[in-house]
mmCIF file of C-alpha atoms in Angstrom:
data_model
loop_
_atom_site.group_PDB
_atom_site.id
_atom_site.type_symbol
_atom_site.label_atom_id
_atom_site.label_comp_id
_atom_site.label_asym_id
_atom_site.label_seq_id
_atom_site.Cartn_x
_atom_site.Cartn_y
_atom_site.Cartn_z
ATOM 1 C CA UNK A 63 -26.881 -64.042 15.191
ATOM 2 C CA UNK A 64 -26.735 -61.543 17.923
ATOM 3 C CA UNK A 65 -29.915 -60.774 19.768
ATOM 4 C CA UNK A 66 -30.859 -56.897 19.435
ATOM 5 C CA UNK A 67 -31.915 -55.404 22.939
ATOM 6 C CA UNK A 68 -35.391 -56.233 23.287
ATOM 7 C CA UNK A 69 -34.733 -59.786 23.004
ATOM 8 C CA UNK A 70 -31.746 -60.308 25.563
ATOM 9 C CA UNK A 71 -34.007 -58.184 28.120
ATOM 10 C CA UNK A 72 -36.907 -60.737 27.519
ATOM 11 C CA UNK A 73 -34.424 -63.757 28.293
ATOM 12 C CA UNK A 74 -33.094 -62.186 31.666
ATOM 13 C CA UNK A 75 -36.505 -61.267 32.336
ATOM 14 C CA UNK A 76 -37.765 -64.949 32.142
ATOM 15 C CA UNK A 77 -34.779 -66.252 33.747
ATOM 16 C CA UNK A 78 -35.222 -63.914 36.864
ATOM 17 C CA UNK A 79 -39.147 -64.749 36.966
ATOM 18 C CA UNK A 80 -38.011 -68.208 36.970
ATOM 19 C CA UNK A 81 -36.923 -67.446 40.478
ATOM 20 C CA UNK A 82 -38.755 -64.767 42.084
ATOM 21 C CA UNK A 83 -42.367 -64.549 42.513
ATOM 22 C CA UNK A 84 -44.748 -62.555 44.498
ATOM 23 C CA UNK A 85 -46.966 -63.616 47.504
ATOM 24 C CA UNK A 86 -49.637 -61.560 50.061
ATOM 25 C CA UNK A 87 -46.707 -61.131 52.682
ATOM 26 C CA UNK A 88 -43.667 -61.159 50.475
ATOM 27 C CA UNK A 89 -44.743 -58.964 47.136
ATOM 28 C CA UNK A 90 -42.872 -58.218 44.185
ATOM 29 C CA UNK A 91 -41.907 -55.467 43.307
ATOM 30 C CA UNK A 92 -41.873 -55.084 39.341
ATOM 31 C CA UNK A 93 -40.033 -52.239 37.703
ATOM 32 C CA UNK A 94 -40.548 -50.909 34.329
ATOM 33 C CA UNK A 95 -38.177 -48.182 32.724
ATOM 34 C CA UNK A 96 -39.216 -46.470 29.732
ATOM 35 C CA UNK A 97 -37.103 -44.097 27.872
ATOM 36 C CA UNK A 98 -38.798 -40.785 29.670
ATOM 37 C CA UNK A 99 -41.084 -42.526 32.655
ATOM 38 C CA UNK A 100 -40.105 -45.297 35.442
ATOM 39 C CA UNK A 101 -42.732 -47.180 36.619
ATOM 40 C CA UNK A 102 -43.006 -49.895 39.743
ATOM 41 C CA UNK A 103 -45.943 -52.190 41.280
ATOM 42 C CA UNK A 104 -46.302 -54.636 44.143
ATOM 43 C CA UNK A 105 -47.441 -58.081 42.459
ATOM 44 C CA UNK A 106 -49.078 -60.835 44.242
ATOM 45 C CA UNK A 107 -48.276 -63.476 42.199
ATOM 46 C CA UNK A 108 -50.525 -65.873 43.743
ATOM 47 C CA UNK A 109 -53.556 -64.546 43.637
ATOM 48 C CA UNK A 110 -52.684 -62.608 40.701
ATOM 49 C CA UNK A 111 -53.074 -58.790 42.176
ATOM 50 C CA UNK A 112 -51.488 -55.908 42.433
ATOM 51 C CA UNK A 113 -51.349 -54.123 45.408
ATOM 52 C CA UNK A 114 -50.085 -50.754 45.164
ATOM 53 C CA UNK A 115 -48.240 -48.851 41.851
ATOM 54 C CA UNK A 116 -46.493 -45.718 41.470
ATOM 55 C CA UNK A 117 -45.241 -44.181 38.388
ATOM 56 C CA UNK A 118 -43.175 -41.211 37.453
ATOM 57 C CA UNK A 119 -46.462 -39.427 35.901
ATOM 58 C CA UNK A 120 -48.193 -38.848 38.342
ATOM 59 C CA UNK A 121 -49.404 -36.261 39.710
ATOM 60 C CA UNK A 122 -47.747 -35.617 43.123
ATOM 61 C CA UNK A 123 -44.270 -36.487 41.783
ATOM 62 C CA UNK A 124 -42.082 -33.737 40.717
ATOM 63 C CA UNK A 125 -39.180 -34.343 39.494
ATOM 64 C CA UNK A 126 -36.806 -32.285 37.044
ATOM 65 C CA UNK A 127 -34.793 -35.109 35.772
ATOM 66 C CA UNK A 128 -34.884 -38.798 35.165
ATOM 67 C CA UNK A 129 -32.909 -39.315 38.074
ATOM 68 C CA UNK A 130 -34.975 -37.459 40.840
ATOM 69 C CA UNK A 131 -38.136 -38.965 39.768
ATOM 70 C CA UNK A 132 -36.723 -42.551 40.562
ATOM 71 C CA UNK A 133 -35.553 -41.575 43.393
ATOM 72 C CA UNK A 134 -39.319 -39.981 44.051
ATOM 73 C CA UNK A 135 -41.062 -43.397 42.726
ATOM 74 C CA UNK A 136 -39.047 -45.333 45.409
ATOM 75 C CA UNK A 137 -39.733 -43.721 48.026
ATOM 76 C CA UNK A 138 -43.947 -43.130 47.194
ATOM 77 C CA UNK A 139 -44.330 -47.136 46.982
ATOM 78 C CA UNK A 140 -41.897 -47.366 49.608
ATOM 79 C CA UNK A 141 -45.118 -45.444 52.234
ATOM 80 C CA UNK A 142 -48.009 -46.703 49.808
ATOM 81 C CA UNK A 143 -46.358 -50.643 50.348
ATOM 82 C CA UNK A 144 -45.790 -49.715 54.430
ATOM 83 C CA UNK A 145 -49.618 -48.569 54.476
ATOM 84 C CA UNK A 146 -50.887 -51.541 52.712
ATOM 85 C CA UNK A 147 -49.089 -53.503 55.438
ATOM 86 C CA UNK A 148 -46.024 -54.551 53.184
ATOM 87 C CA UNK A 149 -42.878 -54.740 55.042
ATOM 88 C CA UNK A 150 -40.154 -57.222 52.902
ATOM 89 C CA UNK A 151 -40.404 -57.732 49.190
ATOM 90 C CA UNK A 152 -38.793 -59.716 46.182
ATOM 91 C CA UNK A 153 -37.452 -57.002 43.524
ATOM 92 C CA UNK A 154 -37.616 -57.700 39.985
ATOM 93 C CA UNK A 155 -35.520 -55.653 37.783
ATOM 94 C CA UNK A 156 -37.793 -57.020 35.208
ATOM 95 C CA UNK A 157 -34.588 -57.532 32.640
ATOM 96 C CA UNK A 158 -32.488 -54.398 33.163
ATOM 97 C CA UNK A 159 -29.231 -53.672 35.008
ATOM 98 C CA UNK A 160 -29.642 -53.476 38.268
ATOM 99 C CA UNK A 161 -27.477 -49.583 37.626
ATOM 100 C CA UNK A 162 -28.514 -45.869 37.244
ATOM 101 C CA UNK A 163 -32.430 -45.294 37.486
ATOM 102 C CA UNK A 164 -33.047 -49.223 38.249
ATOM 103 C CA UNK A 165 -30.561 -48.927 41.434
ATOM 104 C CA UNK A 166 -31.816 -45.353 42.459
ATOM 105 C CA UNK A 167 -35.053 -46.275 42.758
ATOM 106 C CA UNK A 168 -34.264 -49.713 44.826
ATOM 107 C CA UNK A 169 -31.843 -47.794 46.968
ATOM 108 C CA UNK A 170 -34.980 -44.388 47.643
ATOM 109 C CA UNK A 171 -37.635 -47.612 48.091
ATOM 110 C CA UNK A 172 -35.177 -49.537 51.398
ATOM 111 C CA UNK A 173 -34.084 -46.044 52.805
ATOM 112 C CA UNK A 174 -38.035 -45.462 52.799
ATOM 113 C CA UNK A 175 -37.856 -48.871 54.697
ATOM 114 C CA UNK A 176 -38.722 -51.905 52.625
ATOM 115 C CA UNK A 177 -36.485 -54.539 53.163
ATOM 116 C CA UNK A 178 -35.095 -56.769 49.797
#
């Protein structure tokens, strides 16, 4: 039986976490992609924190299309990671692609200057 959407996500998911996790020096950086919103957080996986977060609601991001406000969520917790003293990080697709809004926002976040 063929797995609908949801369920193939949750398998990559778990077999990427199997590999990456987050520490004080080396964070990951989560991303979640809803139909209208993107959302990303730096995770400390070993003391179980999160250090900074950015979505596409809030306030100082403007964006007009999906598109733009990736590319505005990569770059925000590209300077909120630099100011919290985070240079390198492990990204986590979290189960998607790594393509369109995934890709746009990795690519805004390491012209901002985190390395992955």
């Amino acid at each position: 039986m063929a797995l609908s959407k949801l369920e193939r996500r949750t398998r990559i998911k778990h077999r990427i976490r199997k590999i990456i996790s987050g520490t004080a020096a080396r964070p990951r950086l989560s991303v979640y992609r809803s139909n209208k919103e993107i959302y990303v957080q730096l995770v400390d996986d070993v003391n179980g924190v999160t250090i900074a977060s950015v979505s596409s609601r809030d306030k100082n991001i403007k964006a007009t299309s999906k598109v733009e406000a990736a590319t505005a969520v990569g770059k925000s917790i590209a300077e909120k990671a630099t100011k919290a003293g985070v240079e390198t990080v492990a990204f986590d697709r979290n189960g998607y692609l790594y393509h369109g809004r995934v890709k746009v926002l990795a690519d805004a976040a390491r012209e901002a200057g985190l390395k992955f």
